[in-house]
Amino acid sequence: MSYDDNNVFAKILRGEIPNRTVLENEHVLAFHDINGQAPTHVLVIPKGKYVSFDDFAAHASDAEIVAFVRAAGQVASEEGVAPSGGGEGFRIVSNAGKNGVQEVPHFHLHVLGGRWLGRMLKKVDD
Ligand code: AMP
């Protein structure tokens, strides 16, 4: 799948749509999900044009990957949900493609926490 420059996160990165920024550096932007599913629901995205996790893993530079992983950890820490900092825990989710139910085709992590999140998957479709 080729990268779609009109996806909503590309528009956020170009400044065409506002966002509630949590963290930004050379390679990464993190911002609150517009439809938060938990007290902490932050999206972490690379600034580069990657469609999904597999695309990012295969094609991002080492510097981008390191910055991205560190940023996700920093978000969890700053949101107060990281166990290493005394927080009560969090979950990171990355949906990819049709079966993963990915809605926005720009790679992103969801950092979720601040409440009991339940088991990861249910057996029924929803
Ligand atoms: P996914 O299904 O993993 O692609 O999730 C996409 C996420 O992007 C959803 O949780 C949406 O609520 C979120 N989202 C969509 N548009 C925006 C926006 N303009 N600002 C912040 N989050 C958004």
PDB file of N, CA, C and O in Angstrom, residues 18-97:
ATOM      1  N   PRO A  18      -5.584  21.052  13.566  1.00  0.00           N
ATOM      2  CA  PRO A  18      -4.982  21.229  14.892  1.00  0.00           C
ATOM      3  C   PRO A  18      -4.863  19.910  15.653  1.00  0.00           C
ATOM      4  O   PRO A  18      -5.550  18.928  15.334  1.00  0.00           O
ATOM      5  N   ASN A  19      -3.981  19.901  16.620  1.00  0.00           N
ATOM      6  CA  ASN A  19      -3.876  18.732  17.486  1.00  0.00           C
ATOM      7  C   ASN A  19      -3.477  19.192  18.871  1.00  0.00           C
ATOM      8  O   ASN A  19      -2.962  20.295  19.048  1.00  0.00           O
ATOM      9  N   ARG A  20      -3.714  18.340  19.871  1.00  0.00           N
ATOM     10  CA  ARG A  20      -3.303  18.620  21.259  1.00  0.00           C
ATOM     11  C   ARG A  20      -1.995  17.884  21.502  1.00  0.00           C
ATOM     12  O   ARG A  20      -1.986  16.717  21.876  1.00  0.00           O
ATOM     13  N   THR A  21      -0.894  18.595  21.244  1.00  0.00           N
ATOM     14  CA  THR A  21       0.425  17.973  21.276  1.00  0.00           C
ATOM     15  C   THR A  21       0.853  17.641  22.701  1.00  0.00           C
ATOM     16  O   THR A  21       0.712  18.457  23.616  1.00  0.00           O
ATOM     17  N   VAL A  22       1.412  16.450  22.842  1.00  0.00           N
ATOM     18  CA  VAL A  22       1.973  15.995  24.117  1.00  0.00           C
ATOM     19  C   VAL A  22       3.492  16.062  24.064  1.00  0.00           C
ATOM     20  O   VAL A  22       4.149  16.410  25.049  1.00  0.00           O
ATOM     21  N   LEU A  23       4.049  15.750  22.909  1.00  0.00           N
ATOM     22  CA  LEU A  23       5.509  15.675  22.743  1.00  0.00           C
ATOM     23  C   LEU A  23       5.817  15.851  21.263  1.00  0.00           C
ATOM     24  O   LEU A  23       5.072  15.374  20.406  1.00  0.00           O
ATOM     25  N   GLU A  24       6.921  16.543  20.984  1.00  0.00           N
ATOM     26  CA  GLU A  24       7.362  16.667  19.585  1.00  0.00           C
ATOM     27  C   GLU A  24       8.872  16.755  19.552  1.00  0.00           C
ATOM     28  O   GLU A  24       9.491  17.426  20.386  1.00  0.00           O
ATOM     29  N   ASN A  25       9.483  16.052  18.625  1.00  0.00           N
ATOM     30  CA  ASN A  25      10.909  16.228  18.352  1.00  0.00           C
ATOM     31  C   ASN A  25      11.136  16.088  16.851  1.00  0.00           C
ATOM     32  O   ASN A  25      10.176  16.065  16.074  1.00  0.00           O
ATOM     33  N   GLU A  26      12.375  15.967  16.446  1.00  0.00           N
ATOM     34  CA  GLU A  26      12.713  15.941  15.016  1.00  0.00           C
ATOM     35  C   GLU A  26      11.962  14.845  14.257  1.00  0.00           C
ATOM     36  O   GLU A  26      11.557  15.033  13.102  1.00  0.00           O
ATOM     37  N   HIS A  27      11.784  13.702  14.903  1.00  0.00           N
ATOM     38  CA  HIS A  27      11.249  12.536  14.186  1.00  0.00           C
ATOM     39  C   HIS A  27       9.834  12.141  14.578  1.00  0.00           C
ATOM     40  O   HIS A  27       9.226  11.291  13.910  1.00  0.00           O
ATOM     41  N   VAL A  28       9.314  12.692  15.668  1.00  0.00           N
ATOM     42  CA  VAL A  28       8.093  12.144  16.277  1.00  0.00           C
ATOM     43  C   VAL A  28       7.133  13.254  16.705  1.00  0.00           C
ATOM     44  O   VAL A  28       7.563  14.318  17.176  1.00  0.00           O
ATOM     45  N   LEU A  29       5.842  12.977  16.579  1.00  0.00           N
ATOM     46  CA  LEU A  29       4.803  13.821  17.174  1.00  0.00           C
ATOM     47  C   LEU A  29       3.871  12.918  17.980  1.00  0.00           C
ATOM     48  O   LEU A  29       3.487  11.836  17.514  1.00  0.00           O
ATOM     49  N   ALA A  30       3.527  13.363  19.184  1.00  0.00           N
ATOM     50  CA  ALA A  30       2.551  12.638  20.007  1.00  0.00           C
ATOM     51  C   ALA A  30       1.452  13.618  20.399  1.00  0.00           C
ATOM     52  O   ALA A  30       1.730  14.763  20.775  1.00  0.00           O
ATOM     53  N   PHE A  31       0.206  13.162  20.288  1.00  0.00           N
ATOM     54  CA  PHE A  31      -0.921  14.055  20.570  1.00  0.00           C
ATOM     55  C   PHE A  31      -2.109  13.241  21.076  1.00  0.00           C
ATOM     56  O   PHE A  31      -2.204  12.034  20.844  1.00  0.00           O
ATOM     57  N   HIS A  32      -3.019  13.923  21.760  1.00  0.00           N
ATOM     58  CA  HIS A  32      -4.192  13.250  22.314  1.00  0.00           C
ATOM     59  C   HIS A  32      -5.116  12.770  21.190  1.00  0.00           C
ATOM     60  O   HIS A  32      -5.390  13.516  20.241  1.00  0.00           O
ATOM     61  N   ASP A  33      -5.602  11.538  21.351  1.00  0.00           N
ATOM     62  CA  ASP A  33      -6.604  11.022  20.418  1.00  0.00           C
ATOM     63  C   ASP A  33      -7.870  11.871  20.529  1.00  0.00           C
ATOM     64  O   ASP A  33      -8.301  12.221  21.633  1.00  0.00           O
ATOM     65  N   ILE A  34      -8.479  12.171  19.407  1.00  0.00           N
ATOM     66  CA  ILE A  34      -9.665  13.027  19.386  1.00  0.00           C
ATOM     67  C   ILE A  34     -10.870  12.322  20.004  1.00  0.00           C
ATOM     68  O   ILE A  34     -11.837  12.979  20.414  1.00  0.00           O
ATOM     69  N   ASN A  35     -10.810  11.009  20.081  1.00  0.00           N
ATOM     70  CA  ASN A  35     -11.918  10.208  20.619  1.00  0.00           C
ATOM     71  C   ASN A  35     -11.365   9.236  21.662  1.00  0.00           C
ATOM     72  O   ASN A  35     -11.408   8.016  21.506  1.00  0.00           O
ATOM     73  N   GLY A  36     -10.825   9.812  22.726  1.00  0.00           N
ATOM     74  CA  GLY A  36     -10.099   9.031  23.724  1.00  0.00           C
ATOM     75  C   GLY A  36     -10.929   7.904  24.317  1.00  0.00           C
ATOM     76  O   GLY A  36     -12.093   8.093  24.660  1.00  0.00           O
ATOM     77  N   GLN A  37     -10.305   6.739  24.454  1.00  0.00           N
ATOM     78  CA  GLN A  37     -10.978   5.540  24.989  1.00  0.00           C
ATOM     79  C   GLN A  37     -10.575   5.259  26.426  1.00  0.00           C
ATOM     80  O   GLN A  37     -11.018   4.272  27.020  1.00  0.00           O
ATOM     81  N   ALA A  38      -9.713   6.099  26.985  1.00  0.00           N
ATOM     82  CA  ALA A  38      -9.217   5.917  28.353  1.00  0.00           C
ATOM     83  C   ALA A  38      -8.712   7.276  28.823  1.00  0.00           C
ATOM     84  O   ALA A  38      -8.486   8.180  27.998  1.00  0.00           O
ATOM     85  N   PRO A  39      -8.520   7.445  30.141  1.00  0.00           N
ATOM     86  CA  PRO A  39      -8.020   8.737  30.636  1.00  0.00           C
ATOM     87  C   PRO A  39      -6.725   9.169  29.947  1.00  0.00           C
ATOM     88  O   PRO A  39      -6.528  10.357  29.686  1.00  0.00           O
ATOM     89  N   THR A  40      -5.841   8.202  29.696  1.00  0.00           N
ATOM     90  CA  THR A  40      -4.682   8.459  28.823  1.00  0.00           C
ATOM     91  C   THR A  40      -4.936   7.765  27.495  1.00  0.00           C
ATOM     92  O   THR A  40      -5.132   6.540  27.452  1.00  0.00           O
ATOM     93  N   HIS A  41      -4.983   8.528  26.433  1.00  0.00           N
ATOM     94  CA  HIS A  41      -5.062   7.955  25.084  1.00  0.00           C
ATOM     95  C   HIS A  41      -4.306   8.904  24.160  1.00  0.00           C
ATOM     96  O   HIS A  41      -4.855   9.886  23.654  1.00  0.00           O
ATOM     97  N   VAL A  42      -3.046   8.583  24.004  1.00  0.00           N
ATOM     98  CA  VAL A  42      -2.153   9.431  23.207  1.00  0.00           C
ATOM     99  C   VAL A  42      -1.713   8.648  21.980  1.00  0.00           C
ATOM    100  O   VAL A  42      -1.392   7.457  22.072  1.00  0.00           O
ATOM    101  N   LEU A  43      -1.678   9.317  20.842  1.00  0.00           N
ATOM    102  CA  LEU A  43      -1.184   8.724  19.607  1.00  0.00           C
ATOM    103  C   LEU A  43       0.246   9.179  19.384  1.00  0.00           C
ATOM    104  O   LEU A  43       0.547  10.373  19.528  1.00  0.00           O
ATOM    105  N   VAL A  44       1.114   8.243  19.062  1.00  0.00           N
ATOM    106  CA  VAL A  44       2.514   8.554  18.790  1.00  0.00           C
ATOM    107  C   VAL A  44       2.766   8.226  17.323  1.00  0.00           C
ATOM    108  O   VAL A  44       2.532   7.081  16.891  1.00  0.00           O
ATOM    109  N   ILE A  45       3.207   9.219  16.554  1.00  0.00           N
ATOM    110  CA  ILE A  45       3.401   8.986  15.120  1.00  0.00           C
ATOM    111  C   ILE A  45       4.802   9.442  14.694  1.00  0.00           C
ATOM    112  O   ILE A  45       5.327  10.431  15.214  1.00  0.00           O
ATOM    113  N   PRO A  46       5.391   8.730  13.748  1.00  0.00           N
ATOM    114  CA  PRO A  46       6.632   9.225  13.165  1.00  0.00           C
ATOM    115  C   PRO A  46       6.307  10.367  12.201  1.00  0.00           C
ATOM    116  O   PRO A  46       5.211  10.405  11.621  1.00  0.00           O
ATOM    117  N   LYS A  47       7.250  11.276  12.022  1.00  0.00           N
ATOM    118  CA  LYS A  47       7.020  12.348  11.049  1.00  0.00           C
ATOM    119  C   LYS A  47       7.223  11.857   9.610  1.00  0.00           C
ATOM    120  O   LYS A  47       6.715  12.450   8.672  1.00  0.00           O
ATOM    121  N   GLY A  48       7.949  10.762   9.469  1.00  0.00           N
ATOM    122  CA  GLY A  48       8.153  10.186   8.144  1.00  0.00           C
ATOM    123  C   GLY A  48       6.889   9.517   7.630  1.00  0.00           C
ATOM    124  O   GLY A  48       5.974   9.193   8.383  1.00  0.00           O
ATOM    125  N   LYS A  49       6.885   9.281   6.308  1.00  0.00           N
ATOM    126  CA  LYS A  49       5.699   8.747   5.638  1.00  0.00           C
ATOM    127  C   LYS A  49       5.706   7.225   5.646  1.00  0.00           C
ATOM    128  O   LYS A  49       6.147   6.580   4.687  1.00  0.00           O
ATOM    129  N   TYR A  50       5.207   6.638   6.726  1.00  0.00           N
ATOM    130  CA  TYR A  50       5.114   5.182   6.855  1.00  0.00           C
ATOM    131  C   TYR A  50       3.658   4.803   7.075  1.00  0.00           C
ATOM    132  O   TYR A  50       2.959   5.426   7.878  1.00  0.00           O
ATOM    133  N   VAL A  51       3.211   3.787   6.383  1.00  0.00           N
ATOM    134  CA  VAL A  51       1.786   3.433   6.402  1.00  0.00           C
ATOM    135  C   VAL A  51       1.406   2.661   7.667  1.00  0.00           C
ATOM    136  O   VAL A  51       0.350   2.906   8.251  1.00  0.00           O
ATOM    137  N   SER A  52       2.266   1.735   8.070  1.00  0.00           N
ATOM    138  CA  SER A  52       1.919   0.841   9.177  1.00  0.00           C
ATOM    139  C   SER A  52       3.194   0.340   9.850  1.00  0.00           C
ATOM    140  O   SER A  52       4.308   0.628   9.380  1.00  0.00           O
ATOM    141  N   PHE A  53       3.022  -0.406  10.918  1.00  0.00           N
ATOM    142  CA  PHE A  53       4.184  -0.875  11.687  1.00  0.00           C
ATOM    143  C   PHE A  53       5.202  -1.597  10.817  1.00  0.00           C
ATOM    144  O   PHE A  53       6.414  -1.358  10.917  1.00  0.00           O
ATOM    145  N   ASP A  54       4.737  -2.494   9.976  1.00  0.00           N
ATOM    146  CA  ASP A  54       5.656  -3.285   9.156  1.00  0.00           C
ATOM    147  C   ASP A  54       6.439  -2.410   8.195  1.00  0.00           C
ATOM    148  O   ASP A  54       7.637  -2.626   7.961  1.00  0.00           O
ATOM    149  N   ASP A  55       5.776  -1.393   7.648  1.00  0.00           N
ATOM    150  CA  ASP A  55       6.444  -0.437   6.745  1.00  0.00           C
ATOM    151  C   ASP A  55       7.522   0.326   7.524  1.00  0.00           C
ATOM    152  O   ASP A  55       8.670   0.454   7.064  1.00  0.00           O
ATOM    153  N   PHE A  56       7.160   0.791   8.719  1.00  0.00           N
ATOM    154  CA  PHE A  56       8.118   1.527   9.555  1.00  0.00           C
ATOM    155  C   PHE A  56       9.299   0.634   9.927  1.00  0.00           C
ATOM    156  O   PHE A  56      10.470   1.036   9.812  1.00  0.00           O
ATOM    157  N   ALA A  57       9.018  -0.588  10.365  1.00  0.00           N
ATOM    158  CA  ALA A  57      10.084  -1.500  10.802  1.00  0.00           C
ATOM    159  C   ALA A  57      11.050  -1.803   9.672  1.00  0.00           C
ATOM    160  O   ALA A  57      12.261  -1.937   9.886  1.00  0.00           O
ATOM    161  N   ALA A  58      10.523  -1.902   8.447  1.00  0.00           N
ATOM    162  CA  ALA A  58      11.374  -2.265   7.311  1.00  0.00           C
ATOM    163  C   ALA A  58      12.137  -1.076   6.742  1.00  0.00           C
ATOM    164  O   ALA A  58      13.253  -1.242   6.239  1.00  0.00           O
ATOM    165  N   HIS A  59      11.564   0.114   6.816  1.00  0.00           N
ATOM    166  CA  HIS A  59      12.126   1.218   6.037  1.00  0.00           C
ATOM    167  C   HIS A  59      12.608   2.432   6.828  1.00  0.00           C
ATOM    168  O   HIS A  59      13.331   3.272   6.273  1.00  0.00           O
ATOM    169  N   ALA A  60      12.223   2.568   8.076  1.00  0.00           N
ATOM    170  CA  ALA A  60      12.681   3.733   8.851  1.00  0.00           C
ATOM    171  C   ALA A  60      14.165   3.596   9.178  1.00  0.00           C
ATOM    172  O   ALA A  60      14.697   2.482   9.277  1.00  0.00           O
ATOM    173  N   SER A  61      14.817   4.739   9.358  1.00  0.00           N
ATOM    174  CA  SER A  61      16.233   4.734   9.745  1.00  0.00           C
ATOM    175  C   SER A  61      16.363   4.328  11.218  1.00  0.00           C
ATOM    176  O   SER A  61      15.395   4.409  11.995  1.00  0.00           O
ATOM    177  N   ASP A  62      17.579   3.941  11.589  1.00  0.00           N
ATOM    178  CA  ASP A  62      17.823   3.617  12.998  1.00  0.00           C
ATOM    179  C   ASP A  62      17.470   4.809  13.882  1.00  0.00           C
ATOM    180  O   ASP A  62      16.876   4.649  14.957  1.00  0.00           O
ATOM    181  N   ALA A  63      17.832   5.998  13.447  1.00  0.00           N
ATOM    182  CA  ALA A  63      17.564   7.200  14.256  1.00  0.00           C
ATOM    183  C   ALA A  63      16.062   7.405  14.455  1.00  0.00           C
ATOM    184  O   ALA A  63      15.615   7.758  15.554  1.00  0.00           O
ATOM    185  N   GLU A  64      15.294   7.168  13.395  1.00  0.00           N
ATOM    186  CA  GLU A  64      13.833   7.316  13.516  1.00  0.00           C
ATOM    187  C   GLU A  64      13.255   6.277  14.476  1.00  0.00           C
ATOM    188  O   GLU A  64      12.371   6.595  15.286  1.00  0.00           O
ATOM    189  N   ILE A  65      13.741   5.043  14.376  1.00  0.00           N
ATOM    190  CA  ILE A  65      13.202   3.984  15.226  1.00  0.00           C
ATOM    191  C   ILE A  65      13.546   4.237  16.688  1.00  0.00           C
ATOM    192  O   ILE A  65      12.682   4.126  17.570  1.00  0.00           O
ATOM    193  N   VAL A  66      14.780   4.624  16.950  1.00  0.00           N
ATOM    194  CA  VAL A  66      15.171   4.905  18.335  1.00  0.00           C
ATOM    195  C   VAL A  66      14.354   6.073  18.879  1.00  0.00           C
ATOM    196  O   VAL A  66      13.811   6.014  19.998  1.00  0.00           O
ATOM    197  N   ALA A  67      14.237   7.134  18.104  1.00  0.00           N
ATOM    198  CA  ALA A  67      13.484   8.306  18.572  1.00  0.00           C
ATOM    199  C   ALA A  67      12.034   7.940  18.855  1.00  0.00           C
ATOM    200  O   ALA A  67      11.428   8.412  19.835  1.00  0.00           O
ATOM    201  N   PHE A  68      11.490   7.078  18.009  1.00  0.00           N
ATOM    202  CA  PHE A  68      10.079   6.708  18.139  1.00  0.00           C
ATOM    203  C   PHE A  68       9.826   5.882  19.403  1.00  0.00           C
ATOM    204  O   PHE A  68       8.907   6.167  20.176  1.00  0.00           O
ATOM    205  N   VAL A  69      10.673   4.883  19.610  1.00  0.00           N
ATOM    206  CA  VAL A  69      10.495   4.023  20.793  1.00  0.00           C
ATOM    207  C   VAL A  69      10.706   4.836  22.066  1.00  0.00           C
ATOM    208  O   VAL A  69       9.935   4.736  23.034  1.00  0.00           O
ATOM    209  N   ARG A  70      11.728   5.664  22.069  1.00  0.00           N
ATOM    210  CA  ARG A  70      11.985   6.494  23.247  1.00  0.00           C
ATOM    211  C   ARG A  70      10.814   7.456  23.499  1.00  0.00           C
ATOM    212  O   ARG A  70      10.418   7.683  24.643  1.00  0.00           O
ATOM    213  N   ALA A  71      10.271   8.014  22.456  1.00  0.00           N
ATOM    214  CA  ALA A  71       9.159   8.961  22.615  1.00  0.00           C
ATOM    215  C   ALA A  71       7.941   8.267  23.212  1.00  0.00           C
ATOM    216  O   ALA A  71       7.262   8.821  24.084  1.00  0.00           O
ATOM    217  N   ALA A  72       7.662   7.051  22.754  1.00  0.00           N
ATOM    218  CA  ALA A  72       6.508   6.323  23.306  1.00  0.00           C
ATOM    219  C   ALA A  72       6.701   6.074  24.800  1.00  0.00           C
ATOM    220  O   ALA A  72       5.766   6.233  25.600  1.00  0.00           O
ATOM    221  N   GLY A  73       7.909   5.698  25.179  1.00  0.00           N
ATOM    222  CA  GLY A  73       8.186   5.506  26.602  1.00  0.00           C
ATOM    223  C   GLY A  73       8.068   6.798  27.383  1.00  0.00           C
ATOM    224  O   GLY A  73       7.547   6.815  28.517  1.00  0.00           O
ATOM    225  N   GLN A  74       8.527   7.866  26.778  1.00  0.00           N
ATOM    226  CA  GLN A  74       8.451   9.180  27.444  1.00  0.00           C
ATOM    227  C   GLN A  74       6.999   9.610  27.635  1.00  0.00           C
ATOM    228  O   GLN A  74       6.628  10.157  28.675  1.00  0.00           O
ATOM    229  N   VAL A  75       6.166   9.333  26.641  1.00  0.00           N
ATOM    230  CA  VAL A  75       4.741   9.660  26.769  1.00  0.00           C
ATOM    231  C   VAL A  75       4.138   8.909  27.953  1.00  0.00           C
ATOM    232  O   VAL A  75       3.440   9.498  28.796  1.00  0.00           O
ATOM    233  N   ALA A  76       4.429   7.619  28.046  1.00  0.00           N
ATOM    234  CA  ALA A  76       3.883   6.824  29.161  1.00  0.00           C
ATOM    235  C   ALA A  76       4.361   7.385  30.501  1.00  0.00           C
ATOM    236  O   ALA A  76       3.578   7.505  31.453  1.00  0.00           O
ATOM    237  N   SER A  77       5.630   7.747  30.560  1.00  0.00           N
ATOM    238  CA  SER A  77       6.165   8.306  31.807  1.00  0.00           C
ATOM    239  C   SER A  77       5.489   9.633  32.145  1.00  0.00           C
ATOM    240  O   SER A  77       5.050   9.856  33.287  1.00  0.00           O
ATOM    241  N   GLU A  78       5.422  10.516  31.155  1.00  0.00           N
ATOM    242  CA  GLU A  78       4.875  11.856  31.418  1.00  0.00           C
ATOM    243  C   GLU A  78       3.378  11.814  31.715  1.00  0.00           C
ATOM    244  O   GLU A  78       2.861  12.690  32.415  1.00  0.00           O
ATOM    245  N   GLU A  79       2.707  10.787  31.193  1.00  0.00           N
ATOM    246  CA  GLU A  79       1.277  10.642  31.501  1.00  0.00           C
ATOM    247  C   GLU A  79       1.053  10.007  32.871  1.00  0.00           C
ATOM    248  O   GLU A  79      -0.082   9.886  33.334  1.00  0.00           O
ATOM    249  N   GLY A  80       2.150   9.547  33.499  1.00  0.00           N
ATOM    250  CA  GLY A  80       2.060   8.985  34.850  1.00  0.00           C
ATOM    251  C   GLY A  80       1.566   7.557  34.894  1.00  0.00           C
ATOM    252  O   GLY A  80       1.142   7.076  35.949  1.00  0.00           O
ATOM    253  N   VAL A  81       1.623   6.853  33.757  1.00  0.00           N
ATOM    254  CA  VAL A  81       1.096   5.491  33.718  1.00  0.00           C
ATOM    255  C   VAL A  81       2.194   4.427  33.661  1.00  0.00           C
ATOM    256  O   VAL A  81       1.909   3.230  33.677  1.00  0.00           O
ATOM    257  N   ALA A  82       3.459   4.849  33.581  1.00  0.00           N
ATOM    258  CA  ALA A  82       4.564   3.894  33.430  1.00  0.00           C
ATOM    259  C   ALA A  82       4.874   3.205  34.763  1.00  0.00           C
ATOM    260  O   ALA A  82       5.154   3.883  35.757  1.00  0.00           O
ATOM    261  N   PRO A  83       4.861   1.876  34.791  1.00  0.00           N
ATOM    262  CA  PRO A  83       5.176   1.171  36.038  1.00  0.00           C
ATOM    263  C   PRO A  83       6.547   1.531  36.587  1.00  0.00           C
ATOM    264  O   PRO A  83       6.739   1.571  37.807  1.00  0.00           O
ATOM    265  N   SER A  84       7.509   1.792  35.709  1.00  0.00           N
ATOM    266  CA  SER A  84       8.865   2.120  36.184  1.00  0.00           C
ATOM    267  C   SER A  84       8.882   3.433  36.964  1.00  0.00           C
ATOM    268  O   SER A  84       9.804   3.678  37.739  1.00  0.00           O
ATOM    269  N   GLY A  85       7.858   4.245  36.768  1.00  0.00           N
ATOM    270  CA  GLY A  85       7.772   5.508  37.500  1.00  0.00           C
ATOM    271  C   GLY A  85       6.704   5.474  38.586  1.00  0.00           C
ATOM    272  O   GLY A  85       6.297   6.528  39.081  1.00  0.00           O
ATOM    273  N   GLY A  86       6.220   4.270  38.914  1.00  0.00           N
ATOM    274  CA  GLY A  86       5.203   4.141  39.948  1.00  0.00           C
ATOM    275  C   GLY A  86       3.780   4.184  39.429  1.00  0.00           C
ATOM    276  O   GLY A  86       2.826   4.129  40.207  1.00  0.00           O
ATOM    277  N   GLY A  87       3.607   4.269  38.118  1.00  0.00           N
ATOM    278  CA  GLY A  87       2.263   4.296  37.533  1.00  0.00           C
ATOM    279  C   GLY A  87       1.617   2.918  37.526  1.00  0.00           C
ATOM    280  O   GLY A  87       2.270   1.895  37.781  1.00  0.00           O
ATOM    281  N   GLU A  88       0.328   2.896  37.214  1.00  0.00           N
ATOM    282  CA  GLU A  88      -0.435   1.648  37.311  1.00  0.00           C
ATOM    283  C   GLU A  88      -0.497   0.861  36.006  1.00  0.00           C
ATOM    284  O   GLU A  88      -1.202  -0.140  35.923  1.00  0.00           O
ATOM    285  N   GLY A  89       0.230   1.331  35.002  1.00  0.00           N
ATOM    286  CA  GLY A  89       0.346   0.527  33.791  1.00  0.00           C
ATOM    287  C   GLY A  89      -0.379   1.111  32.597  1.00  0.00           C
ATOM    288  O   GLY A  89      -1.199   2.030  32.708  1.00  0.00           O
ATOM    289  N   PHE A  90      -0.064   0.554  31.452  1.00  0.00           N
ATOM    290  CA  PHE A  90      -0.613   1.060  30.187  1.00  0.00           C
ATOM    291  C   PHE A  90      -0.578  -0.055  29.151  1.00  0.00           C
ATOM    292  O   PHE A  90      -0.041  -1.147  29.399  1.00  0.00           O
ATOM    293  N   ARG A  91      -1.154   0.228  28.011  1.00  0.00           N
ATOM    294  CA  ARG A  91      -1.105  -0.697  26.874  1.00  0.00           C
ATOM    295  C   ARG A  91      -0.746   0.096  25.636  1.00  0.00           C
ATOM    296  O   ARG A  91      -1.258   1.201  25.441  1.00  0.00           O
ATOM    297  N   ILE A  92       0.105  -0.496  24.798  1.00  0.00           N
ATOM    298  CA  ILE A  92       0.406   0.100  23.497  1.00  0.00           C
ATOM    299  C   ILE A  92      -0.199  -0.793  22.429  1.00  0.00           C
ATOM    300  O   ILE A  92       0.002  -2.013  22.434  1.00  0.00           O
ATOM    301  N   VAL A  93      -0.940  -0.165  21.518  1.00  0.00           N
ATOM    302  CA  VAL A  93      -1.617  -0.881  20.439  1.00  0.00           C
ATOM    303  C   VAL A  93      -1.233  -0.224  19.123  1.00  0.00           C
ATOM    304  O   VAL A  93      -1.169   1.005  19.029  1.00  0.00           O
ATOM    305  N   SER A  94      -0.988  -1.044  18.122  1.00  0.00           N
ATOM    306  CA  SER A  94      -0.831  -0.511  16.771  1.00  0.00           C
ATOM    307  C   SER A  94      -1.647  -1.355  15.807  1.00  0.00           C
ATOM    308  O   SER A  94      -1.348  -2.526  15.584  1.00  0.00           O
ATOM    309  N   ASN A  95      -2.679  -0.782  15.269  1.00  0.00           N
ATOM    310  CA  ASN A  95      -3.530  -1.468  14.311  1.00  0.00           C
ATOM    311  C   ASN A  95      -2.903  -1.361  12.920  1.00  0.00           C
ATOM    312  O   ASN A  95      -2.417  -0.297  12.540  1.00  0.00           O
ATOM    313  N   ALA A  96      -2.939  -2.451  12.182  1.00  0.00           N
ATOM    314  CA  ALA A  96      -2.345  -2.454  10.841  1.00  0.00           C
ATOM    315  C   ALA A  96      -3.277  -3.147   9.853  1.00  0.00           C
ATOM    316  O   ALA A  96      -3.666  -4.297  10.052  1.00  0.00           O
ATOM    317  N   GLY A  97      -3.625  -2.428   8.809  1.00  0.00           N
ATOM    318  CA  GLY A  97      -4.392  -3.018   7.714  1.00  0.00           C
ATOM    319  C   GLY A  97      -5.828  -3.352   8.062  1.00  0.00           C
ATOM    320  O   GLY A  97      -6.354  -2.959   9.101  1.00  0.00           O
TER     321      GLY A  97
END
